[in-house]
Coordinates of C-alpha atoms and ligand atoms in Angstrom, one line a residue:
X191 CA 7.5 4.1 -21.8
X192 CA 7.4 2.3 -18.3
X193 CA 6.8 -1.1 -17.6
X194 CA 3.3 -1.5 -17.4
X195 CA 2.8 -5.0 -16.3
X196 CA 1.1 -6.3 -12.8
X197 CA 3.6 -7.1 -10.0
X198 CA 2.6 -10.8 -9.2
X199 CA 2.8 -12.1 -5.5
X200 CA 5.1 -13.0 -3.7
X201 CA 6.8 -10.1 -4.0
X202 CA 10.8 -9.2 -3.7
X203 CA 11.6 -6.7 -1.1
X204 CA 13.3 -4.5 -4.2
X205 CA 9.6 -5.1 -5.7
X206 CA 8.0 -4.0 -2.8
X207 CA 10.1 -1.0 -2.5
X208 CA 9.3 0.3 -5.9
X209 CA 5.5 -0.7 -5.7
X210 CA 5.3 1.8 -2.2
X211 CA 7.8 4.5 -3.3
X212 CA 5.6 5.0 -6.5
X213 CA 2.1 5.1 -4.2
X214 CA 3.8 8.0 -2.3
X215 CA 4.2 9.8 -5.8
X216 CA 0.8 9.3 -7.1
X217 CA -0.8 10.1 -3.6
X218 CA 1.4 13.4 -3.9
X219 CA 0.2 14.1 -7.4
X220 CA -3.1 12.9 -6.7
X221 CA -3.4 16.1 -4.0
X222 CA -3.8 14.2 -1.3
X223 CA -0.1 14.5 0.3
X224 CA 0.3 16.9 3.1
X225 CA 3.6 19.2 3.8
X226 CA 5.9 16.2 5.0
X227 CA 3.7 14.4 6.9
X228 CA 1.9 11.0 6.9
X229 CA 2.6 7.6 6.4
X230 CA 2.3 4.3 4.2
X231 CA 4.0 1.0 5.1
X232 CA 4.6 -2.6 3.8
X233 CA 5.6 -5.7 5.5
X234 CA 8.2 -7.8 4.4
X235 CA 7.8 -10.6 7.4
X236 CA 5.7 -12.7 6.9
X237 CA 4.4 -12.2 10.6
X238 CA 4.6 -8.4 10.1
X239 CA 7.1 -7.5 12.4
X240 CA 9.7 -5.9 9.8
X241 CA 8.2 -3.3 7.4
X242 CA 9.3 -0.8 5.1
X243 CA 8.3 2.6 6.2
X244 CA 8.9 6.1 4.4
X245 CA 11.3 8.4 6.0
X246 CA 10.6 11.2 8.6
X247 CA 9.8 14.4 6.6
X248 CA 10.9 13.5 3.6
X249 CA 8.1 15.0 1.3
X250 CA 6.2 12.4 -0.8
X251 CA 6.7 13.4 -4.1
X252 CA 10.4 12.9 -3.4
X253 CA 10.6 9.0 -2.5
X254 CA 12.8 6.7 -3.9
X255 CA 12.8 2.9 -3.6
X256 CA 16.2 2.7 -1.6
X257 CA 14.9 5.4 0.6
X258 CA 12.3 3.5 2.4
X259 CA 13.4 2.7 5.9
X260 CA 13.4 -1.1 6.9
X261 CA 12.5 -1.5 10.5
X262 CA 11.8 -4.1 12.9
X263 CA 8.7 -3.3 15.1
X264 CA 10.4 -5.4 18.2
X265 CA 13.7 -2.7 18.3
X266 CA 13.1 -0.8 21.0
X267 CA 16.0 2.0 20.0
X268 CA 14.4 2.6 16.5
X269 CA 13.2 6.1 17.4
X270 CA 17.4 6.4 18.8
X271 CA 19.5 8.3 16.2
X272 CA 19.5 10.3 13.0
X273 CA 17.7 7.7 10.7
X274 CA 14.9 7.4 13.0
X275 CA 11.4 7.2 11.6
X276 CA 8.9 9.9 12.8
X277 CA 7.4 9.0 15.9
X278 CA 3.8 9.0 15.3
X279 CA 4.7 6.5 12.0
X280 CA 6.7 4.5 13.7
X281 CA 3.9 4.3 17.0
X282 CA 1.0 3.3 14.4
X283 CA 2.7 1.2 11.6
X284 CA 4.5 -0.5 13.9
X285 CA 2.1 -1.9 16.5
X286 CA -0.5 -2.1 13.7
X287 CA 1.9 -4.5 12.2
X288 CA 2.8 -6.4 14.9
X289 CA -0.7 -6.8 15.8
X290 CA -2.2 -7.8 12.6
X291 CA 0.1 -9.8 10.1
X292 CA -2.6 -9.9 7.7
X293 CA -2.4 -6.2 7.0
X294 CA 0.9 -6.5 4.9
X295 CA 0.0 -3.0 3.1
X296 CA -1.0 0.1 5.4
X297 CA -2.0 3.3 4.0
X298 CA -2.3 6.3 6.4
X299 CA -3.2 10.0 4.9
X300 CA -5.1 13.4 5.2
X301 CA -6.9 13.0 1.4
X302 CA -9.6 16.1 1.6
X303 CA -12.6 14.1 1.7
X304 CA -12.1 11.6 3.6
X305 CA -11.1 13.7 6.5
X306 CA -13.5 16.0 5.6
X307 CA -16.0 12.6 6.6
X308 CA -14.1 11.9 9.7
X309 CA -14.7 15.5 11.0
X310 CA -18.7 14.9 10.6
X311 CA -20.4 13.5 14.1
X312 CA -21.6 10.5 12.3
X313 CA -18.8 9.8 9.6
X314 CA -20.5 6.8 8.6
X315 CA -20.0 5.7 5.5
X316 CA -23.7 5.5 4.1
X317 CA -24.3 3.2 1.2
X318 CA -25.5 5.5 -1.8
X319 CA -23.8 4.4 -4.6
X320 CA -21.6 2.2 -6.4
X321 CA -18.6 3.6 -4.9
X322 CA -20.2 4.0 -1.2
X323 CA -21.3 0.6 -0.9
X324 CA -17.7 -0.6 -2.0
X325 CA -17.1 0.0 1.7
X326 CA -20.2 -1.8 3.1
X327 CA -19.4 -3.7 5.9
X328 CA -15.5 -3.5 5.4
X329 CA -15.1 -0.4 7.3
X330 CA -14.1 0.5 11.1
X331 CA -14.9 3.5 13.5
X332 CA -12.2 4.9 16.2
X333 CA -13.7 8.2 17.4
X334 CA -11.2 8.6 20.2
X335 CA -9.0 11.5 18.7
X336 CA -6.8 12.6 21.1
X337 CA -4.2 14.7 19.4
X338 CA -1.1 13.6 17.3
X339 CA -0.5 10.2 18.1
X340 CA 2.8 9.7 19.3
X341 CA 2.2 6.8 21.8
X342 CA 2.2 3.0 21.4
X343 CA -1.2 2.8 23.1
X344 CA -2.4 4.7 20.3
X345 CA -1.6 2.2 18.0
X346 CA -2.4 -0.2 20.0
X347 CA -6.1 1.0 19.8
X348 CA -6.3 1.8 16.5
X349 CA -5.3 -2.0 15.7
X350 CA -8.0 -3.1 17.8
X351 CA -10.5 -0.5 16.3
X352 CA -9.8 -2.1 12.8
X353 CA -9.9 -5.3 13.6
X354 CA -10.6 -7.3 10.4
X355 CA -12.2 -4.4 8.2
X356 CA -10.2 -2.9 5.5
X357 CA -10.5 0.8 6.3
X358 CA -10.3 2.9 9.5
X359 CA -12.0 6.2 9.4
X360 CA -10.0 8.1 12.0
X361 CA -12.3 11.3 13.6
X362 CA -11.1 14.1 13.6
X363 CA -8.1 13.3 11.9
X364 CA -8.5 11.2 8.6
X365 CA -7.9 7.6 7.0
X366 CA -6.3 4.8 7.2
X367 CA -6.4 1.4 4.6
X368 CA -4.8 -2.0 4.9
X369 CA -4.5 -4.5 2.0
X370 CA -2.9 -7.2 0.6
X371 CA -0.8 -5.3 -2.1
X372 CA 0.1 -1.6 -2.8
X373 CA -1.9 -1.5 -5.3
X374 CA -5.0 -3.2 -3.7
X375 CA -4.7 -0.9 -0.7
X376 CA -4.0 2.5 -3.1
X377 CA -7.3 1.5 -5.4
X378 CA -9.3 1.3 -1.5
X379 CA -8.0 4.6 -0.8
X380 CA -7.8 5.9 -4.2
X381 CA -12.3 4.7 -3.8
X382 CA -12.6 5.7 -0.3
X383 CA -11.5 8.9 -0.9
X384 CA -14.2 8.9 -4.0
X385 CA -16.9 7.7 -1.4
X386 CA -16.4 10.2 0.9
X387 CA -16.5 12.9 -1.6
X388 CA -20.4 11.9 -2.7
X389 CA -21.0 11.5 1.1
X390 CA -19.8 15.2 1.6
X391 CA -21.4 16.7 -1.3
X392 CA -24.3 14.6 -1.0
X393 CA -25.3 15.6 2.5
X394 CA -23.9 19.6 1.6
X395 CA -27.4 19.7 -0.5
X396 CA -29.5 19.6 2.5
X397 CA -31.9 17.0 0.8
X398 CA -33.0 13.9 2.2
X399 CA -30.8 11.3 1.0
X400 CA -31.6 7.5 -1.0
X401 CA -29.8 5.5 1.4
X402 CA -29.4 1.8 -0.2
X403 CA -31.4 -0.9 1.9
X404 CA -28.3 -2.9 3.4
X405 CA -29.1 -6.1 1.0
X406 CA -28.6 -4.3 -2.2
X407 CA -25.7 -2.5 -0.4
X408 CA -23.8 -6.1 0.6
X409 CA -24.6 -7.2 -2.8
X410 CA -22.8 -4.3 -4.5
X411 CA -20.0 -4.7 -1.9
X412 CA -19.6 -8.1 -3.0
X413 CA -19.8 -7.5 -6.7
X414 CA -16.5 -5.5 -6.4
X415 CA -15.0 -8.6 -5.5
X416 CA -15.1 -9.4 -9.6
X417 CA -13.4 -6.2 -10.0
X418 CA -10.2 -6.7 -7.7
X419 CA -8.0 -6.6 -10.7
X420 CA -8.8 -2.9 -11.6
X421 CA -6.4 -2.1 -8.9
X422 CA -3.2 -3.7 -10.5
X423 CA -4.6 -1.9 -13.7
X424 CA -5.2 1.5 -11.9
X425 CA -1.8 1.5 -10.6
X426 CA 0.5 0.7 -13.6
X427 CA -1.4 3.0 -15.5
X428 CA -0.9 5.9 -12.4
X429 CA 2.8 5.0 -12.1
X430 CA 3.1 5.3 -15.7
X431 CA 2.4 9.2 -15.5
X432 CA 4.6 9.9 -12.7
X433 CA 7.7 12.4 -13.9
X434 CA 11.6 11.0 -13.4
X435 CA 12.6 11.1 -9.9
X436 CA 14.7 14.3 -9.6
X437 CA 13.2 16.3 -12.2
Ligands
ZN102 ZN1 -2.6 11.4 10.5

Protein backbone atom coordinates (compact mmCIF):
# COMPACT_ATOMS: atom_id res chain seq x y z
CA UNK A 1 0.00 0.00 0.00
CA UNK A 2 1.58 3.48 -0.89
CA UNK A 3 1.97 6.30 1.21
CA UNK A 4 -1.03 8.15 0.98
CA UNK A 5 -0.48 11.23 2.84
CA UNK A 6 -0.37 15.02 1.44
CA UNK A 7 3.08 16.42 0.59
CA UNK A 8 3.11 19.66 2.79
CA UNK A 9 5.03 22.86 1.54
CA UNK A 10 7.92 23.72 1.28
CA UNK A 11 8.83 20.98 -0.52
CA UNK A 12 12.42 19.02 -0.88
CA UNK A 13 13.78 18.85 -4.32
CA UNK A 14 13.72 14.77 -3.84
CA UNK A 15 9.91 15.61 -2.93
CA UNK A 16 9.40 17.51 -5.81
CA UNK A 17 10.82 15.04 -7.96
CA UNK A 18 8.59 12.26 -6.94
CA UNK A 19 5.35 14.57 -6.82
CA UNK A 20 6.16 15.42 -10.91
CA UNK A 21 7.48 12.05 -11.95
CA UNK A 22 4.19 10.48 -10.62
CA UNK A 23 1.92 13.40 -12.59
CA UNK A 24 3.67 12.13 -15.82
CA UNK A 25 2.28 8.54 -14.93
CA UNK A 26 -1.20 9.38 -14.18
CA UNK A 27 -1.34 11.90 -17.16
CA UNK A 28 -0.06 8.76 -19.25
CA UNK A 29 -2.70 6.45 -17.67
CA UNK A 30 -5.17 9.04 -17.59
CA UNK A 31 -4.90 8.97 -21.77
CA UNK A 32 -3.87 12.11 -22.13
CA UNK A 33 0.00 11.46 -22.89
CA UNK A 34 1.01 11.71 -26.44
CA UNK A 35 3.91 9.43 -28.29
CA UNK A 36 7.02 11.13 -26.40
CA UNK A 37 6.09 14.45 -26.51
CA UNK A 38 5.01 17.26 -24.14
CA UNK A 39 6.05 18.70 -21.14
CA UNK A 40 5.54 19.42 -17.27
CA UNK A 41 7.92 21.37 -15.06
CA UNK A 42 8.65 22.47 -11.38
CA UNK A 43 10.70 25.17 -9.97
CA UNK A 44 13.02 24.59 -7.38
CA UNK A 45 14.31 28.52 -7.11
CA UNK A 46 12.58 30.39 -5.48
CA UNK A 47 12.78 33.02 -8.40
CA UNK A 48 12.08 30.31 -11.01
CA UNK A 49 15.12 30.22 -12.76
CA UNK A 50 16.16 26.50 -12.03
CA UNK A 51 13.38 23.86 -12.70
CA UNK A 52 13.06 20.28 -13.00
CA UNK A 53 11.95 19.32 -16.46
CA UNK A 54 11.20 15.79 -17.92
CA UNK A 55 13.65 14.44 -20.40
CA UNK A 56 13.53 14.68 -24.24
CA UNK A 57 11.46 11.68 -25.51
CA UNK A 58 11.41 9.84 -22.81
CA UNK A 59 7.67 8.48 -22.93
CA UNK A 60 5.62 9.51 -19.83
CA UNK A 61 4.61 6.43 -18.46
CA UNK A 62 8.35 5.67 -18.07
CA UNK A 63 9.54 8.61 -15.63
CA UNK A 64 11.39 8.22 -12.70
CA UNK A 65 12.21 10.76 -9.90
CA UNK A 66 16.11 10.84 -10.61
CA UNK A 67 15.24 11.17 -14.24
CA UNK A 68 13.93 14.65 -14.27
CA UNK A 69 16.45 17.04 -15.67
CA UNK A 70 17.50 20.00 -13.43
CA UNK A 71 18.21 23.06 -15.55
CA UNK A 72 18.93 26.61 -15.11
CA UNK A 73 16.88 28.76 -17.49
CA UNK A 74 19.94 31.46 -17.65
CA UNK A 75 22.52 28.49 -19.35
CA UNK A 76 22.68 29.45 -22.56
CA UNK A 77 24.48 25.79 -23.76
CA UNK A 78 21.56 23.72 -22.23
CA UNK A 79 20.23 22.66 -25.64
CA UNK A 80 24.50 21.71 -26.19
CA UNK A 81 25.05 17.90 -25.75
CA UNK A 82 23.44 14.57 -25.22
CA UNK A 83 21.38 15.40 -22.02
CA UNK A 84 19.76 18.24 -23.61
CA UNK A 85 16.14 18.91 -22.99
CA UNK A 86 13.87 18.99 -26.09
CA UNK A 87 13.87 22.27 -27.57
CA UNK A 88 10.34 23.38 -27.64
CA UNK A 89 10.31 22.33 -23.61
CA UNK A 90 13.15 23.88 -22.86
CA UNK A 91 11.99 27.34 -25.18
CA UNK A 92 8.49 27.43 -23.09
CA UNK A 93 9.32 26.13 -19.53
CA UNK A 94 12.12 28.02 -19.45
CA UNK A 95 11.25 31.58 -20.28
CA UNK A 96 7.84 30.90 -18.66
CA UNK A 97 9.79 30.36 -15.60
CA UNK A 98 12.03 32.98 -15.71
CA UNK A 99 9.27 35.28 -16.46
CA UNK A 100 6.85 34.38 -13.88
CA UNK A 101 8.28 33.00 -10.50
CA UNK A 102 4.95 32.54 -9.12
CA UNK A 103 4.21 29.71 -11.57
CA UNK A 104 6.41 27.10 -9.56
CA UNK A 105 4.24 24.16 -11.24
CA UNK A 106 3.69 24.24 -15.17
CA UNK A 107 1.72 21.64 -16.91
CA UNK A 108 1.86 21.51 -20.71
CA UNK A 109 -0.26 18.61 -22.74
CA UNK A 110 -2.41 17.52 -25.80
CA UNK A 111 -5.48 15.94 -23.34
CA UNK A 112 -8.38 15.29 -26.11
CA UNK A 113 -10.63 17.78 -24.98
CA UNK A 114 -9.06 20.45 -24.29
CA UNK A 115 -7.34 20.66 -27.61
CA UNK A 116 -10.28 19.62 -29.07
CA UNK A 117 -11.56 23.41 -27.43
CA UNK A 118 -8.48 25.12 -28.52
CA UNK A 119 -9.14 24.01 -32.20
CA UNK A 120 -12.81 25.81 -32.03
CA UNK A 121 -12.75 29.69 -33.41
CA UNK A 122 -13.98 30.80 -30.06
CA UNK A 123 -12.46 28.31 -27.52
CA UNK A 124 -13.83 30.24 -24.79
CA UNK A 125 -14.42 28.57 -21.94
CA UNK A 126 -18.27 29.32 -21.38
CA UNK A 127 -19.53 29.00 -17.79
CA UNK A 128 -22.20 26.07 -17.91
CA UNK A 129 -21.58 24.19 -15.07
CA UNK A 130 -19.85 23.41 -11.89
CA UNK A 131 -16.86 22.34 -13.62
CA UNK A 132 -16.91 25.23 -16.38
CA UNK A 133 -17.21 28.01 -14.18
CA UNK A 134 -14.12 26.49 -12.05
CA UNK A 135 -12.29 28.40 -14.83
CA UNK A 136 -14.21 31.70 -14.70
CA UNK A 137 -12.07 34.43 -14.84
CA UNK A 138 -8.81 32.36 -14.29
CA UNK A 139 -8.25 31.56 -17.73
CA UNK A 140 -5.96 33.14 -20.72
CA UNK A 141 -6.27 33.18 -24.69
CA UNK A 142 -3.07 33.06 -27.07
CA UNK A 143 -4.43 32.44 -30.56
CA UNK A 144 -1.19 33.05 -32.29
CA UNK A 145 -0.30 29.28 -33.31
CA UNK A 146 2.48 29.35 -35.40
CA UNK A 147 3.76 25.86 -35.60
CA UNK A 148 5.91 23.81 -33.06
CA UNK A 149 7.30 26.23 -30.86
CA UNK A 150 10.92 25.99 -30.89
CA UNK A 151 11.89 29.72 -30.30
CA UNK A 152 12.33 31.81 -27.17
CA UNK A 153 9.96 34.41 -28.45
CA UNK A 154 7.46 31.86 -28.26
CA UNK A 155 7.74 31.57 -24.80
CA UNK A 156 8.24 34.73 -24.41
CA UNK A 157 4.60 35.39 -25.60
CA UNK A 158 2.96 32.76 -24.13
CA UNK A 159 4.22 34.16 -20.63
CA UNK A 160 2.83 37.39 -21.45
CA UNK A 161 -0.46 35.72 -22.81
CA UNK A 162 -0.97 34.14 -19.28
CA UNK A 163 -0.14 36.71 -17.34
CA UNK A 164 -1.71 36.09 -13.85
CA UNK A 165 -4.55 33.39 -14.91
CA UNK A 166 -4.00 29.88 -14.10
CA UNK A 167 -4.65 28.23 -17.52
CA UNK A 168 -3.57 29.00 -21.13
CA UNK A 169 -5.76 27.60 -23.82
CA UNK A 170 -3.23 27.36 -26.56
CA UNK A 171 -5.24 27.43 -30.35
CA UNK A 172 -4.69 25.16 -32.37
CA UNK A 173 -2.45 23.23 -30.30
CA UNK A 174 -3.73 22.52 -26.59
CA UNK A 175 -3.24 23.45 -22.87
CA UNK A 176 -1.18 24.64 -20.55
CA UNK A 177 -1.72 25.03 -16.37
CA UNK A 178 0.41 26.70 -13.74
CA UNK A 179 0.08 26.21 -9.95
CA UNK A 180 1.41 26.25 -6.87
CA UNK A 181 1.88 22.36 -6.32
CA UNK A 182 1.74 19.25 -8.61
CA UNK A 183 -1.00 18.37 -7.30
CA UNK A 184 -2.89 21.79 -7.44
CA UNK A 185 -1.83 22.25 -11.05
CA UNK A 186 -2.73 18.23 -12.11
CA UNK A 187 -6.49 18.65 -10.24
CA UNK A 188 -6.71 22.28 -12.82
CA UNK A 189 -5.80 20.09 -15.64
CA UNK A 190 -7.26 16.96 -14.39
CA UNK A 191 -10.89 19.83 -14.30
CA UNK A 192 -9.98 21.69 -17.35
CA UNK A 193 -9.82 18.81 -19.29
CA UNK A 194 -13.43 17.80 -17.67
CA UNK A 195 -14.60 21.46 -18.75
CA UNK A 196 -13.67 21.24 -22.06
CA UNK A 197 -15.24 17.93 -22.54
CA UNK A 198 -19.00 19.44 -21.52
CA UNK A 199 -18.02 22.41 -23.68
CA UNK A 200 -17.39 20.00 -26.74
CA UNK A 201 -20.21 17.81 -26.26
CA UNK A 202 -22.35 20.48 -25.13
CA UNK A 203 -22.08 22.56 -28.28
CA UNK A 204 -21.83 18.99 -30.58
CA UNK A 205 -25.90 18.93 -29.77
CA UNK A 206 -26.57 21.87 -31.92
CA UNK A 207 -29.01 23.31 -29.07
CA UNK A 208 -28.84 26.63 -27.78
CA UNK A 209 -26.84 26.55 -24.73
CA UNK A 210 -27.77 27.85 -20.62
CA UNK A 211 -24.79 29.95 -20.34
CA UNK A 212 -24.44 31.02 -16.50
CA UNK A 213 -24.98 34.90 -16.01
CA UNK A 214 -21.19 35.91 -15.00
CA UNK A 215 -22.29 36.59 -11.18
CA UNK A 216 -23.41 33.09 -10.46
CA UNK A 217 -20.39 32.05 -12.64
CA UNK A 218 -17.66 34.11 -10.23
CA UNK A 219 -19.55 32.91 -7.40
CA UNK A 220 -19.10 29.17 -8.32
CA UNK A 221 -15.48 30.04 -9.25
CA UNK A 222 -14.92 31.32 -5.94
CA UNK A 223 -16.71 28.49 -4.12
CA UNK A 224 -13.94 26.09 -5.45
CA UNK A 225 -11.65 28.01 -3.37
CA UNK A 226 -13.20 25.80 -0.23
CA UNK A 227 -12.38 22.86 -2.18
CA UNK A 228 -8.50 23.40 -2.84
CA UNK A 229 -7.76 20.44 -0.79
CA UNK A 230 -9.48 17.80 -3.16
CA UNK A 231 -6.42 18.14 -5.17
CA UNK A 232 -3.82 16.73 -2.54
CA UNK A 233 -6.61 14.09 -2.10
CA UNK A 234 -7.13 13.43 -5.88
CA UNK A 235 -3.54 12.93 -6.34
CA UNK A 236 -2.51 10.47 -3.51
CA UNK A 237 -5.30 8.54 -4.27
CA UNK A 238 -4.12 8.65 -8.39
CA UNK A 239 -0.55 7.90 -7.43
CA UNK A 240 -1.74 5.16 -5.37
CA UNK A 241 -3.01 3.17 -8.52
CA UNK A 242 -0.01 3.69 -10.56
CA UNK A 243 1.89 0.05 -11.32
CA UNK A 244 5.82 -0.25 -10.11
CA UNK A 245 8.04 1.57 -12.24
CA UNK A 246 9.52 -1.05 -14.62
CA UNK A 247 6.82 -3.48 -14.77
ZN1 LIG B 1 2.31 21.21 -27.29
Amino acid sequence: MKDLTPDTAPQTEQALRRDLSDAFRICHAMGWSESVGNHFSAAISADGQEFLLNPRWQHFATIAPEDLLRLDSRNSDTLEGPDAPDASAWCIHGTMHGQLPAARVILHCHSPYATALSCLADPTVIPLDNNTARFHGRTAYDLSFGGIADAQEEGQRLAESLGDKSVLVMGNHGVTIVGDTVAEAFEDLYFFEKAAQTIVLARSTGQKLAVLSDAVAQNTAEGWQAYRGMAQKHFAYLRSTLPPLGS
